[in-house]
Amino acid sequence: MASSSGNSSGSRQIQNSGSGEDLQQLTDQRKRKKMQLNRESAKRSRLRKQKHLDDMMAKATALKNENNQILTNINVTNQHYMNVEAENSVLRAQMMELRQRLQSLNEILNYIKSNSATVAATTAAAPATNLMFQAEEFEGFSDGFLNNPWNLMYLNQQPIMASAQMCDY
């Protein structure tokens, strides 16, 4: 019996040693499988990370292009604004000059009207010799200036010249 118990314990040892090798192989196989899965997972993670980085780089490039376009539009708009401001300054200067001219023409017109009324009054009461003197005095206006005050505008007309440097608006 002792031999049978020895046999059974020996066979157990053989089974254990055989099963230990199988267990070791199974453990090694699991480790290799797990390592392979980890490698694949790490590779997928790197690919996701690279894709995310590429997406962010593309987005950054698109935003830079959009910023450049906006800056270009701002510069164009500012240039238009400056041109309009310069033109506006020129127009203001021309308006001031035209107002001054109109005021001068109105003063001339009022002077002529007052003098023509004086001439008419003195003509009615004056002797004939005095009429000759007064007629010679207003001979320059005999071409219709007294009858048409708009003709006075052509007496002293100069071109209107103004530039953006004239006004500080």
JSON list of C-alpha atoms in Angstrom, two decimals:
[
{"chain": "A", "resi": 1, "resn": "MET", "atom": "CA", "xyz": [0.00, 0.00, 0.00]},
{"chain": "A", "resi": 2, "resn": "ALA", "atom": "CA", "xyz": [2.82, 2.14, 0.67]},
{"chain": "A", "resi": 3, "resn": "SER", "atom": "CA", "xyz": [3.87, 1.70, -2.86]},
{"chain": "A", "resi": 4, "resn": "SER", "atom": "CA", "xyz": [0.44, 2.54, -4.10]},
{"chain": "A", "resi": 5, "resn": "SER", "atom": "CA", "xyz": [0.39, 5.66, -2.01]},
{"chain": "A", "resi": 6, "resn": "GLY", "atom": "CA", "xyz": [3.81, 6.45, -3.35]},
{"chain": "A", "resi": 7, "resn": "ASN", "atom": "CA", "xyz": [2.56, 5.89, -6.80]},
{"chain": "A", "resi": 8, "resn": "SER", "atom": "CA", "xyz": [-0.38, 8.10, -6.31]},
{"chain": "A", "resi": 9, "resn": "SER", "atom": "CA", "xyz": [1.71, 10.87, -4.81]},
{"chain": "A", "resi": 10, "resn": "GLY", "atom": "CA", "xyz": [4.24, 10.45, -7.62]},
{"chain": "A", "resi": 11, "resn": "SER", "atom": "CA", "xyz": [1.55, 10.68, -10.22]},
{"chain": "A", "resi": 12, "resn": "ARG", "atom": "CA", "xyz": [0.23, 13.72, -8.49]},
{"chain": "A", "resi": 13, "resn": "GLN", "atom": "CA", "xyz": [3.63, 15.26, -8.71]},
{"chain": "A", "resi": 14, "resn": "ILE", "atom": "CA", "xyz": [3.79, 14.40, -12.37]},
{"chain": "A", "resi": 15, "resn": "GLN", "atom": "CA", "xyz": [0.34, 15.84, -12.87]},
{"chain": "A", "resi": 16, "resn": "ASN", "atom": "CA", "xyz": [1.24, 18.90, -10.82]},
{"chain": "A", "resi": 17, "resn": "SER", "atom": "CA", "xyz": [4.47, 19.38, -12.71]},
{"chain": "A", "resi": 18, "resn": "GLY", "atom": "CA", "xyz": [2.67, 18.88, -16.02]},
{"chain": "A", "resi": 19, "resn": "SER", "atom": "CA", "xyz": [-0.14, 21.09, -14.94]},
{"chain": "A", "resi": 20, "resn": "GLY", "atom": "CA", "xyz": [2.42, 23.67, -13.67]},
{"chain": "A", "resi": 21, "resn": "GLU", "atom": "CA", "xyz": [3.98, 23.84, -17.10]},
{"chain": "A", "resi": 22, "resn": "ASP", "atom": "CA", "xyz": [0.55, 24.16, -18.68]},
{"chain": "A", "resi": 23, "resn": "LEU", "atom": "CA", "xyz": [-0.34, 26.84, -16.17]},
{"chain": "A", "resi": 24, "resn": "GLN", "atom": "CA", "xyz": [2.93, 28.65, -16.88]},
{"chain": "A", "resi": 25, "resn": "GLN", "atom": "CA", "xyz": [2.26, 28.44, -20.62]},
{"chain": "A", "resi": 26, "resn": "LEU", "atom": "CA", "xyz": [-1.30, 29.66, -20.07]},
{"chain": "A", "resi": 27, "resn": "THR", "atom": "CA", "xyz": [-0.02, 32.56, -17.93]},
{"chain": "A", "resi": 28, "resn": "ASP", "atom": "CA", "xyz": [2.65, 33.41, -20.52]},
{"chain": "A", "resi": 29, "resn": "GLN", "atom": "CA", "xyz": [0.05, 33.26, -23.27]},
{"chain": "A", "resi": 30, "resn": "ARG", "atom": "CA", "xyz": [-2.26, 35.56, -21.30]},
{"chain": "A", "resi": 31, "resn": "LYS", "atom": "CA", "xyz": [0.63, 37.97, -20.67]},
{"chain": "A", "resi": 32, "resn": "ARG", "atom": "CA", "xyz": [1.53, 38.00, -24.36]},
{"chain": "A", "resi": 33, "resn": "LYS", "atom": "CA", "xyz": [-2.12, 38.52, -25.30]},
{"chain": "A", "resi": 34, "resn": "LYS", "atom": "CA", "xyz": [-2.47, 41.32, -22.76]},
{"chain": "A", "resi": 35, "resn": "MET", "atom": "CA", "xyz": [0.78, 42.92, -23.99]},
{"chain": "A", "resi": 36, "resn": "GLN", "atom": "CA", "xyz": [-0.51, 42.69, -27.58]},
{"chain": "A", "resi": 37, "resn": "LEU", "atom": "CA", "xyz": [-3.83, 44.28, -26.58]},
{"chain": "A", "resi": 38, "resn": "ASN", "atom": "CA", "xyz": [-1.97, 47.01, -24.68]},
{"chain": "A", "resi": 39, "resn": "ARG", "atom": "CA", "xyz": [0.19, 47.71, -27.74]},
{"chain": "A", "resi": 40, "resn": "GLU", "atom": "CA", "xyz": [-2.87, 47.94, -29.96]},
{"chain": "A", "resi": 41, "resn": "SER", "atom": "CA", "xyz": [-4.64, 50.18, -27.44]},
{"chain": "A", "resi": 42, "resn": "ALA", "atom": "CA", "xyz": [-1.56, 52.41, -27.16]},
{"chain": "A", "resi": 43, "resn": "LYS", "atom": "CA", "xyz": [-1.35, 52.58, -30.96]},
{"chain": "A", "resi": 44, "resn": "ARG", "atom": "CA", "xyz": [-5.05, 53.58, -31.19]},
{"chain": "A", "resi": 45, "resn": "SER", "atom": "CA", "xyz": [-4.47, 56.16, -28.46]},
{"chain": "A", "resi": 46, "resn": "ARG", "atom": "CA", "xyz": [-1.47, 57.61, -30.34]},
{"chain": "A", "resi": 47, "resn": "LEU", "atom": "CA", "xyz": [-3.52, 57.73, -33.56]},
{"chain": "A", "resi": 48, "resn": "ARG", "atom": "CA", "xyz": [-6.40, 59.50, -31.76]},
{"chain": "A", "resi": 49, "resn": "LYS", "atom": "CA", "xyz": [-3.94, 61.93, -30.21]},
{"chain": "A", "resi": 50, "resn": "GLN", "atom": "CA", "xyz": [-2.31, 62.59, -33.61]},
{"chain": "A", "resi": 51, "resn": "LYS", "atom": "CA", "xyz": [-5.72, 63.08, -35.26]},
{"chain": "A", "resi": 52, "resn": "HIS", "atom": "CA", "xyz": [-6.74, 65.49, -32.49]},
{"chain": "A", "resi": 53, "resn": "LEU", "atom": "CA", "xyz": [-3.46, 67.38, -32.93]},
{"chain": "A", "resi": 54, "resn": "ASP", "atom": "CA", "xyz": [-3.95, 67.53, -36.71]},
{"chain": "A", "resi": 55, "resn": "ASP", "atom": "CA", "xyz": [-7.52, 68.78, -36.23]},
{"chain": "A", "resi": 56, "resn": "MET", "atom": "CA", "xyz": [-6.34, 71.47, -33.80]},
{"chain": "A", "resi": 57, "resn": "MET", "atom": "CA", "xyz": [-3.57, 72.55, -36.20]},
{"chain": "A", "resi": 58, "resn": "ALA", "atom": "CA", "xyz": [-6.08, 72.78, -39.08]},
{"chain": "A", "resi": 59, "resn": "LYS", "atom": "CA", "xyz": [-8.45, 74.79, -36.88]},
{"chain": "A", "resi": 60, "resn": "ALA", "atom": "CA", "xyz": [-5.62, 77.12, -35.81]},
{"chain": "A", "resi": 61, "resn": "THR", "atom": "CA", "xyz": [-4.66, 77.66, -39.47]},
{"chain": "A", "resi": 62, "resn": "ALA", "atom": "CA", "xyz": [-8.28, 78.39, -40.40]},
{"chain": "A", "resi": 63, "resn": "LEU", "atom": "CA", "xyz": [-8.58, 80.89, -37.52]},
{"chain": "A", "resi": 64, "resn": "LYS", "atom": "CA", "xyz": [-5.33, 82.61, -38.53]},
{"chain": "A", "resi": 65, "resn": "ASN", "atom": "CA", "xyz": [-6.62, 82.93, -42.10]},
{"chain": "A", "resi": 66, "resn": "GLU", "atom": "CA", "xyz": [-9.91, 84.32, -40.82]},
{"chain": "A", "resi": 67, "resn": "ASN", "atom": "CA", "xyz": [-8.04, 86.81, -38.60]},
{"chain": "A", "resi": 68, "resn": "ASN", "atom": "CA", "xyz": [-5.93, 87.93, -41.57]},
{"chain": "A", "resi": 69, "resn": "GLN", "atom": "CA", "xyz": [-9.06, 88.41, -43.66]},
{"chain": "A", "resi": 70, "resn": "ILE", "atom": "CA", "xyz": [-10.71, 90.43, -40.89]},
{"chain": "A", "resi": 71, "resn": "LEU", "atom": "CA", "xyz": [-7.59, 92.59, -40.50]},
{"chain": "A", "resi": 72, "resn": "THR", "atom": "CA", "xyz": [-7.54, 93.17, -44.24]},
{"chain": "A", "resi": 73, "resn": "ASN", "atom": "CA", "xyz": [-11.20, 94.20, -44.17]},
{"chain": "A", "resi": 74, "resn": "ILE", "atom": "CA", "xyz": [-10.51, 96.54, -41.24]},
{"chain": "A", "resi": 75, "resn": "ASN", "atom": "CA", "xyz": [-7.59, 98.13, -43.08]},
{"chain": "A", "resi": 76, "resn": "VAL", "atom": "CA", "xyz": [-9.67, 98.62, -46.23]},
{"chain": "A", "resi": 77, "resn": "THR", "atom": "CA", "xyz": [-12.52, 100.11, -44.19]},
{"chain": "A", "resi": 78, "resn": "ASN", "atom": "CA", "xyz": [-10.11, 102.45, -42.37]},
{"chain": "A", "resi": 79, "resn": "GLN", "atom": "CA", "xyz": [-8.67, 103.57, -45.71]},
{"chain": "A", "resi": 80, "resn": "HIS", "atom": "CA", "xyz": [-12.17, 104.30, -47.03]},
{"chain": "A", "resi": 81, "resn": "TYR", "atom": "CA", "xyz": [-12.93, 106.21, -43.83]},
{"chain": "A", "resi": 82, "resn": "MET", "atom": "CA", "xyz": [-9.78, 108.30, -44.18]},
{"chain": "A", "resi": 83, "resn": "ASN", "atom": "CA", "xyz": [-10.61, 109.05, -47.83]},
{"chain": "A", "resi": 84, "resn": "VAL", "atom": "CA", "xyz": [-14.14, 110.10, -46.90]},
{"chain": "A", "resi": 85, "resn": "GLU", "atom": "CA", "xyz": [-12.81, 112.27, -44.05]},
{"chain": "A", "resi": 86, "resn": "ALA", "atom": "CA", "xyz": [-10.34, 113.97, -46.41]},
{"chain": "A", "resi": 87, "resn": "GLU", "atom": "CA", "xyz": [-13.06, 114.54, -49.00]},
{"chain": "A", "resi": 88, "resn": "ASN", "atom": "CA", "xyz": [-15.37, 115.84, -46.28]},
{"chain": "A", "resi": 89, "resn": "SER", "atom": "CA", "xyz": [-12.70, 118.31, -45.14]},
{"chain": "A", "resi": 90, "resn": "VAL", "atom": "CA", "xyz": [-12.27, 119.56, -48.70]},
{"chain": "A", "resi": 91, "resn": "LEU", "atom": "CA", "xyz": [-16.02, 119.94, -49.06]},
{"chain": "A", "resi": 92, "resn": "ARG", "atom": "CA", "xyz": [-16.24, 121.84, -45.76]},
{"chain": "A", "resi": 93, "resn": "ALA", "atom": "CA", "xyz": [-13.51, 124.20, -46.91]},
{"chain": "A", "resi": 94, "resn": "GLN", "atom": "CA", "xyz": [-15.27, 124.71, -50.24]},
{"chain": "A", "resi": 95, "resn": "MET", "atom": "CA", "xyz": [-18.55, 125.33, -48.43]},
{"chain": "A", "resi": 96, "resn": "MET", "atom": "CA", "xyz": [-16.92, 127.99, -46.24]},
{"chain": "A", "resi": 97, "resn": "GLU", "atom": "CA", "xyz": [-15.39, 129.67, -49.28]},
{"chain": "A", "resi": 98, "resn": "LEU", "atom": "CA", "xyz": [-18.70, 129.57, -51.15]},
{"chain": "A", "resi": 99, "resn": "ARG", "atom": "CA", "xyz": [-20.49, 131.06, -48.13]},
{"chain": "A", "resi": 100, "resn": "GLN", "atom": "CA", "xyz": [-17.95, 133.90, -48.04]},
{"chain": "A", "resi": 101, "resn": "ARG", "atom": "CA", "xyz": [-18.39, 134.46, -51.77]},
{"chain": "A", "resi": 102, "resn": "LEU", "atom": "CA", "xyz": [-22.16, 134.50, -51.42]},
{"chain": "A", "resi": 103, "resn": "GLN", "atom": "CA", "xyz": [-21.91, 136.98, -48.57]},
{"chain": "A", "resi": 104, "resn": "SER", "atom": "CA", "xyz": [-19.59, 139.18, -50.66]},
{"chain": "A", "resi": 105, "resn": "LEU", "atom": "CA", "xyz": [-21.94, 138.99, -53.64]},
{"chain": "A", "resi": 106, "resn": "ASN", "atom": "CA", "xyz": [-24.90, 139.87, -51.45]},
{"chain": "A", "resi": 107, "resn": "GLU", "atom": "CA", "xyz": [-22.97, 142.86, -50.12]},
{"chain": "A", "resi": 108, "resn": "ILE", "atom": "CA", "xyz": [-22.16, 143.94, -53.68]},
{"chain": "A", "resi": 109, "resn": "LEU", "atom": "CA", "xyz": [-25.78, 143.47, -54.68]},
{"chain": "A", "resi": 110, "resn": "ASN", "atom": "CA", "xyz": [-26.99, 145.52, -51.71]},
{"chain": "A", "resi": 111, "resn": "TYR", "atom": "CA", "xyz": [-24.44, 148.24, -52.53]},
{"chain": "A", "resi": 112, "resn": "ILE", "atom": "CA", "xyz": [-25.56, 148.36, -56.14]},
{"chain": "A", "resi": 113, "resn": "LYS", "atom": "CA", "xyz": [-29.20, 148.46, -55.14]},
{"chain": "A", "resi": 114, "resn": "SER", "atom": "CA", "xyz": [-28.60, 151.27, -52.67]},
{"chain": "A", "resi": 115, "resn": "ASN", "atom": "CA", "xyz": [-26.52, 153.21, -55.21]},
{"chain": "A", "resi": 116, "resn": "SER", "atom": "CA", "xyz": [-29.06, 152.69, -57.98]},
{"chain": "A", "resi": 117, "resn": "ALA", "atom": "CA", "xyz": [-31.78, 154.01, -55.68]},
{"chain": "A", "resi": 118, "resn": "THR", "atom": "CA", "xyz": [-29.57, 157.03, -54.92]},
{"chain": "A", "resi": 119, "resn": "VAL", "atom": "CA", "xyz": [-28.86, 157.54, -58.62]},
{"chain": "A", "resi": 120, "resn": "ALA", "atom": "CA", "xyz": [-32.56, 157.31, -59.43]},
{"chain": "A", "resi": 121, "resn": "ALA", "atom": "CA", "xyz": [-33.38, 159.83, -56.70]},
{"chain": "A", "resi": 122, "resn": "THR", "atom": "CA", "xyz": [-30.68, 162.29, -57.75]},
{"chain": "A", "resi": 123, "resn": "THR", "atom": "CA", "xyz": [-31.50, 161.85, -61.43]},
{"chain": "A", "resi": 124, "resn": "ALA", "atom": "CA", "xyz": [-35.05, 162.99, -60.93]},
{"chain": "A", "resi": 125, "resn": "ALA", "atom": "CA", "xyz": [-33.96, 166.11, -59.03]},
{"chain": "A", "resi": 126, "resn": "ALA", "atom": "CA", "xyz": [-30.62, 166.84, -60.75]},
{"chain": "A", "resi": 127, "resn": "PRO", "atom": "CA", "xyz": [-29.90, 169.12, -63.71]},
{"chain": "A", "resi": 128, "resn": "ALA", "atom": "CA", "xyz": [-28.87, 167.59, -67.04]},
{"chain": "A", "resi": 129, "resn": "THR", "atom": "CA", "xyz": [-25.12, 168.10, -66.49]},
{"chain": "A", "resi": 130, "resn": "ASN", "atom": "CA", "xyz": [-25.26, 166.07, -63.32]},
{"chain": "A", "resi": 131, "resn": "LEU", "atom": "CA", "xyz": [-27.01, 163.29, -65.25]},
{"chain": "A", "resi": 132, "resn": "MET", "atom": "CA", "xyz": [-24.09, 162.96, -67.61]},
{"chain": "A", "resi": 133, "resn": "PHE", "atom": "CA", "xyz": [-21.65, 162.55, -64.77]},
{"chain": "A", "resi": 134, "resn": "GLN", "atom": "CA", "xyz": [-23.80, 159.90, -63.09]},
{"chain": "A", "resi": 135, "resn": "ALA", "atom": "CA", "xyz": [-24.36, 158.04, -66.35]},
{"chain": "A", "resi": 136, "resn": "GLU", "atom": "CA", "xyz": [-20.60, 157.90, -66.92]},
{"chain": "A", "resi": 137, "resn": "GLU", "atom": "CA", "xyz": [-20.13, 156.68, -63.35]},
{"chain": "A", "resi": 138, "resn": "PHE", "atom": "CA", "xyz": [-22.41, 153.67, -63.93]},
{"chain": "A", "resi": 139, "resn": "GLU", "atom": "CA", "xyz": [-21.41, 153.08, -67.54]},
{"chain": "A", "resi": 140, "resn": "GLY", "atom": "CA", "xyz": [-19.66, 149.82, -66.56]},
{"chain": "A", "resi": 141, "resn": "PHE", "atom": "CA", "xyz": [-23.00, 148.41, -65.40]},
{"chain": "A", "resi": 142, "resn": "SER", "atom": "CA", "xyz": [-24.89, 149.30, -68.55]},
{"chain": "A", "resi": 143, "resn": "ASP", "atom": "CA", "xyz": [-24.68, 145.76, -69.91]},
{"chain": "A", "resi": 144, "resn": "GLY", "atom": "CA", "xyz": [-27.46, 144.47, -67.67]},
{"chain": "A", "resi": 145, "resn": "PHE", "atom": "CA", "xyz": [-25.79, 144.02, -64.28]},
{"chain": "A", "resi": 146, "resn": "LEU", "atom": "CA", "xyz": [-28.31, 146.26, -62.62]},
{"chain": "A", "resi": 147, "resn": "ASN", "atom": "CA", "xyz": [-31.20, 144.42, -64.22]},
{"chain": "A", "resi": 148, "resn": "ASN", "atom": "CA", "xyz": [-29.88, 140.91, -63.57]},
{"chain": "A", "resi": 149, "resn": "PRO", "atom": "CA", "xyz": [-28.03, 140.54, -60.23]},
{"chain": "A", "resi": 150, "resn": "TRP", "atom": "CA", "xyz": [-27.00, 136.97, -61.05]},
{"chain": "A", "resi": 151, "resn": "ASN", "atom": "CA", "xyz": [-24.56, 138.35, -63.59]},
{"chain": "A", "resi": 152, "resn": "LEU", "atom": "CA", "xyz": [-22.51, 139.71, -60.68]},
{"chain": "A", "resi": 153, "resn": "MET", "atom": "CA", "xyz": [-21.30, 136.24, -59.90]},
{"chain": "A", "resi": 154, "resn": "TYR", "atom": "CA", "xyz": [-19.06, 136.34, -62.94]},
{"chain": "A", "resi": 155, "resn": "LEU", "atom": "CA", "xyz": [-17.24, 139.54, -61.95]},
{"chain": "A", "resi": 156, "resn": "ASN", "atom": "CA", "xyz": [-14.56, 138.16, -59.69]},
{"chain": "A", "resi": 157, "resn": "GLN", "atom": "CA", "xyz": [-14.82, 134.44, -59.96]},
{"chain": "A", "resi": 158, "resn": "GLN", "atom": "CA", "xyz": [-11.81, 132.30, -59.15]},
{"chain": "A", "resi": 159, "resn": "PRO", "atom": "CA", "xyz": [-11.64, 128.51, -59.03]},
{"chain": "A", "resi": 160, "resn": "ILE", "atom": "CA", "xyz": [-12.27, 126.99, -55.63]},
{"chain": "A", "resi": 161, "resn": "MET", "atom": "CA", "xyz": [-9.22, 125.16, -54.41]},
{"chain": "A", "resi": 162, "resn": "ALA", "atom": "CA", "xyz": [-9.15, 123.30, -51.12]},
{"chain": "A", "resi": 163, "resn": "SER", "atom": "CA", "xyz": [-7.25, 120.42, -49.71]},
{"chain": "A", "resi": 164, "resn": "ALA", "atom": "CA", "xyz": [-7.44, 118.19, -46.65]},
{"chain": "A", "resi": 165, "resn": "GLN", "atom": "CA", "xyz": [-4.54, 120.08, -45.01]},
{"chain": "A", "resi": 166, "resn": "MET", "atom": "CA", "xyz": [-6.56, 123.32, -44.91]},
{"chain": "A", "resi": 167, "resn": "CYS", "atom": "CA", "xyz": [-8.98, 122.11, -42.24]},
{"chain": "A", "resi": 168, "resn": "ASP", "atom": "CA", "xyz": [-8.34, 120.37, -38.97]},
{"chain": "A", "resi": 169, "resn": "TYR", "atom": "CA", "xyz": [-11.57, 118.40, -38.69]}
]
